[in-house]
PDB file of C-alpha atoms in Angstrom:
ATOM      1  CA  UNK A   1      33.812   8.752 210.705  1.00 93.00           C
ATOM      2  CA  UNK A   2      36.994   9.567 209.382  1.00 92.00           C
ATOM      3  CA  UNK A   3      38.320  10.373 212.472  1.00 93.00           C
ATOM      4  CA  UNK A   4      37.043   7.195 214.595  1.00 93.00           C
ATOM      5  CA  UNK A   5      38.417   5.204 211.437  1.00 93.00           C
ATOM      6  CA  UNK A   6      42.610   6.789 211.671  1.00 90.00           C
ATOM      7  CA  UNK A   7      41.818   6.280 215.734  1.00 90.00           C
ATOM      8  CA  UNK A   8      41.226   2.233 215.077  1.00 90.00           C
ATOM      9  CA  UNK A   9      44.305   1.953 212.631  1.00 89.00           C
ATOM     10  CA  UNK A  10      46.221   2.794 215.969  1.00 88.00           C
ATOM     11  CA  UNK A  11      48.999   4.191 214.082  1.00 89.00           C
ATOM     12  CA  UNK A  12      50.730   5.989 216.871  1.00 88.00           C
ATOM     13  CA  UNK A  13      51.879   2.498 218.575  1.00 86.00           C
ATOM     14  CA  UNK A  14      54.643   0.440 217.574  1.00 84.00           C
ATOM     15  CA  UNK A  15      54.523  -2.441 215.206  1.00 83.00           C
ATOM     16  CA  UNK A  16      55.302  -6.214 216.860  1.00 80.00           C
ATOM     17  CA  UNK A  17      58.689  -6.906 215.086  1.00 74.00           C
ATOM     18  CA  UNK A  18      58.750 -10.551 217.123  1.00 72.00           C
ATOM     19  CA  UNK A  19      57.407 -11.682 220.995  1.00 72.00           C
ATOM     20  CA  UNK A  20      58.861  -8.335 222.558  1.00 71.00           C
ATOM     21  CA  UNK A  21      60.320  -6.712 220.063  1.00 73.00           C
ATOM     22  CA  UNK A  22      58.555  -3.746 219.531  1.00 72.00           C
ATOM     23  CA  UNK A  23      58.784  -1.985 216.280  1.00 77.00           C
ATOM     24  CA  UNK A  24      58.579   1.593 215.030  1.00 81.00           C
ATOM     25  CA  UNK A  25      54.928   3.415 214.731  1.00 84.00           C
ATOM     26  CA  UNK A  26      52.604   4.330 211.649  1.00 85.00           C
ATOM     27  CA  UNK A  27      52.909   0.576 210.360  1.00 85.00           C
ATOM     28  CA  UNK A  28      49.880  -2.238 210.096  1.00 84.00           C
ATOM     29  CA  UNK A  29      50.983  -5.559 210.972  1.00 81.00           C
ATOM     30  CA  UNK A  30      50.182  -8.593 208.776  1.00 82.00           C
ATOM     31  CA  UNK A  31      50.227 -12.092 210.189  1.00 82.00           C
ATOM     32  CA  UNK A  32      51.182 -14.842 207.560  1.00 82.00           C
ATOM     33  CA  UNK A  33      52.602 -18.006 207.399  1.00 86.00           C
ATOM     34  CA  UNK A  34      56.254 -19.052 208.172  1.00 78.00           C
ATOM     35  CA  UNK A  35      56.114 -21.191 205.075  1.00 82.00           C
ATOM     36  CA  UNK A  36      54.824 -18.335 202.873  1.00 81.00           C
ATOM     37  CA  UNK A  37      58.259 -16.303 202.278  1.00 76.00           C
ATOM     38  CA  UNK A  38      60.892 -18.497 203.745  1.00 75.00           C
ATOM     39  CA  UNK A  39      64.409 -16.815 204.882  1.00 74.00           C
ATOM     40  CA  UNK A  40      67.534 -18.018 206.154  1.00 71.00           C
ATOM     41  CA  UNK A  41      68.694 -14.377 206.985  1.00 69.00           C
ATOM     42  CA  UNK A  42      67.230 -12.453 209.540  1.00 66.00           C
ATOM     43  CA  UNK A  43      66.474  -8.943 207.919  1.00 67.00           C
ATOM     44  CA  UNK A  44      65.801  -7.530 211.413  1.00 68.00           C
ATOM     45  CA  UNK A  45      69.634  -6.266 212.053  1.00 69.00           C
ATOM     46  CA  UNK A  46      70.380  -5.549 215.962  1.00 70.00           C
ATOM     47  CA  UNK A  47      73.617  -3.435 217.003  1.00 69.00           C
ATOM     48  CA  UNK A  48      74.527  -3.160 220.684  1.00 72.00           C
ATOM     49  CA  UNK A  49      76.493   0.198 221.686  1.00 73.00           C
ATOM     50  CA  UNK A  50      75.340   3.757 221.377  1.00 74.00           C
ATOM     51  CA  UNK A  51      72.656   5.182 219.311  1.00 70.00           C
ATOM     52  CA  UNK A  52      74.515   8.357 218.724  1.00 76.00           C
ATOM     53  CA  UNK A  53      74.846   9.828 215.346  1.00 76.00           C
ATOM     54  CA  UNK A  54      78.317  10.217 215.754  1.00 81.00           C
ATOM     55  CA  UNK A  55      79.298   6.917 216.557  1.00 78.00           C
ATOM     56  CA  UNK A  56      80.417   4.467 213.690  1.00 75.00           C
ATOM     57  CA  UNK A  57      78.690   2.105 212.615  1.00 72.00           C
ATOM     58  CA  UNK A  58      79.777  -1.536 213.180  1.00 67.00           C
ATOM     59  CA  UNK A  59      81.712  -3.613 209.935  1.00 68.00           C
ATOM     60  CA  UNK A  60      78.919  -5.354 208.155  1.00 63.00           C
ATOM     61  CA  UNK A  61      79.729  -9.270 208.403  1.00 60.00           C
ATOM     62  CA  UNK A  62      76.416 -10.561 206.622  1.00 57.00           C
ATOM     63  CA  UNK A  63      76.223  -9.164 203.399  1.00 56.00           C
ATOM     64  CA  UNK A  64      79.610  -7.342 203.493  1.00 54.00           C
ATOM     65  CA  UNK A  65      81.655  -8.212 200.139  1.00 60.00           C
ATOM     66  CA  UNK A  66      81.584  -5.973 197.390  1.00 66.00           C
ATOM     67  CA  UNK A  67      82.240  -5.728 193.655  1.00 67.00           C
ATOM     68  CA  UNK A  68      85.687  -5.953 193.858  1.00 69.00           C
ATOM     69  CA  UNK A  69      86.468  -8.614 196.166  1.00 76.00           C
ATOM     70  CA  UNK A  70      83.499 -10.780 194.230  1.00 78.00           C
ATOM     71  CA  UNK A  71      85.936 -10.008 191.081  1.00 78.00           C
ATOM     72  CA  UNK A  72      89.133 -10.498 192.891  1.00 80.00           C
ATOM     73  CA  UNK A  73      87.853 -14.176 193.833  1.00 84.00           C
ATOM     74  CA  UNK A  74      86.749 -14.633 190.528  1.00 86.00           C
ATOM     75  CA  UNK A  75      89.786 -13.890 189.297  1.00 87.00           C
ATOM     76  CA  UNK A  76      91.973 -16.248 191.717  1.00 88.00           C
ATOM     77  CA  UNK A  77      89.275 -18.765 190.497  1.00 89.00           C
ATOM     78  CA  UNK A  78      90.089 -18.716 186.986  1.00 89.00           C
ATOM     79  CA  UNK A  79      94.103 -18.447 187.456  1.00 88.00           C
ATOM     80  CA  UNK A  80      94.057 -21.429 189.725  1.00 89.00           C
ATOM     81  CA  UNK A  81      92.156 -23.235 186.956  1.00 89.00           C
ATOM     82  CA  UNK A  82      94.847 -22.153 184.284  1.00 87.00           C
ATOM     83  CA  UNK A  83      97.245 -23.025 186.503  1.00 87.00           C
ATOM     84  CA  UNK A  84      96.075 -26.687 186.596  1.00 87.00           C
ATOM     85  CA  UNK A  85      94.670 -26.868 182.604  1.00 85.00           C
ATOM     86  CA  UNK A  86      98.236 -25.571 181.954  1.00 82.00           C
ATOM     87  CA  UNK A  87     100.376 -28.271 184.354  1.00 78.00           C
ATOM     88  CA  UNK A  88      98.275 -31.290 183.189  1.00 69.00           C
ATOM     89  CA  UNK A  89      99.180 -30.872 179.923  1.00 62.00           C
ATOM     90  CA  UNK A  90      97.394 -34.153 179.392  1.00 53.00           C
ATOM     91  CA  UNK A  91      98.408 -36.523 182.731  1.00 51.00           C
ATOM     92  CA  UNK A  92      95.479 -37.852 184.337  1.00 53.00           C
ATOM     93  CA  UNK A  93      92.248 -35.912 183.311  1.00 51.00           C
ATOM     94  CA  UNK A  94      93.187 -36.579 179.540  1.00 49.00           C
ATOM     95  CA  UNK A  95      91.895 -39.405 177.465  1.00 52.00           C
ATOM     96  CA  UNK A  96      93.221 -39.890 173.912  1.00 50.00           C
ATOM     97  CA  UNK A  97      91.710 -42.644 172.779  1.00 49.00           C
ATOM     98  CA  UNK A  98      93.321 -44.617 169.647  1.00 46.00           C
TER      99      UNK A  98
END
């Protein structure tokens, strides 16, 4: 039983990624909904080139930015608005009221 139960898992045949796409084996493929776990990324990442392990890899464009350009940013973000509490010095964006 055991046996005839592994054989109808199928197991040993790649897993339908998309129409075509075949996938790697030893998965089980679950149809749900589009609507149930909506993305606006693809997580299914596709390279064209070699496959060889000494090739490099290609620059990540998607999800590239680290740490310290998230910080760098940060940083221009708060310097710019410094910059600009500092120069109005109470021009237009100030209200005294008396």
């Amino acid at each position: 039983r055991w046996l005839s139960f592994l054989a109808g898992l199928r197991l040993d045949e790649g897993v339908e990624f998309g129409e075509g796409d075949l996938g790697i084996a030893g998965g089980i493929q679950v149809w749900e909904p589009a609507s149930a776990n909506v993305t606006t990324v693809d997580m299914i990442r596709r390279f064209g080139g070699s496959t060889s392990t000494a090739a490099q890899w290609p620059q990540d464009e998607i999800g590239g930015e680290d740490d310290a350009d998230r910080f760098g940013r940060l940083e221009k973000m708060i310097q710019k608005a410094m910059k600009r509490m500092s120069s109005s010095g109470g021009g237009k964006g100030s209200k005294s009221g008396s």
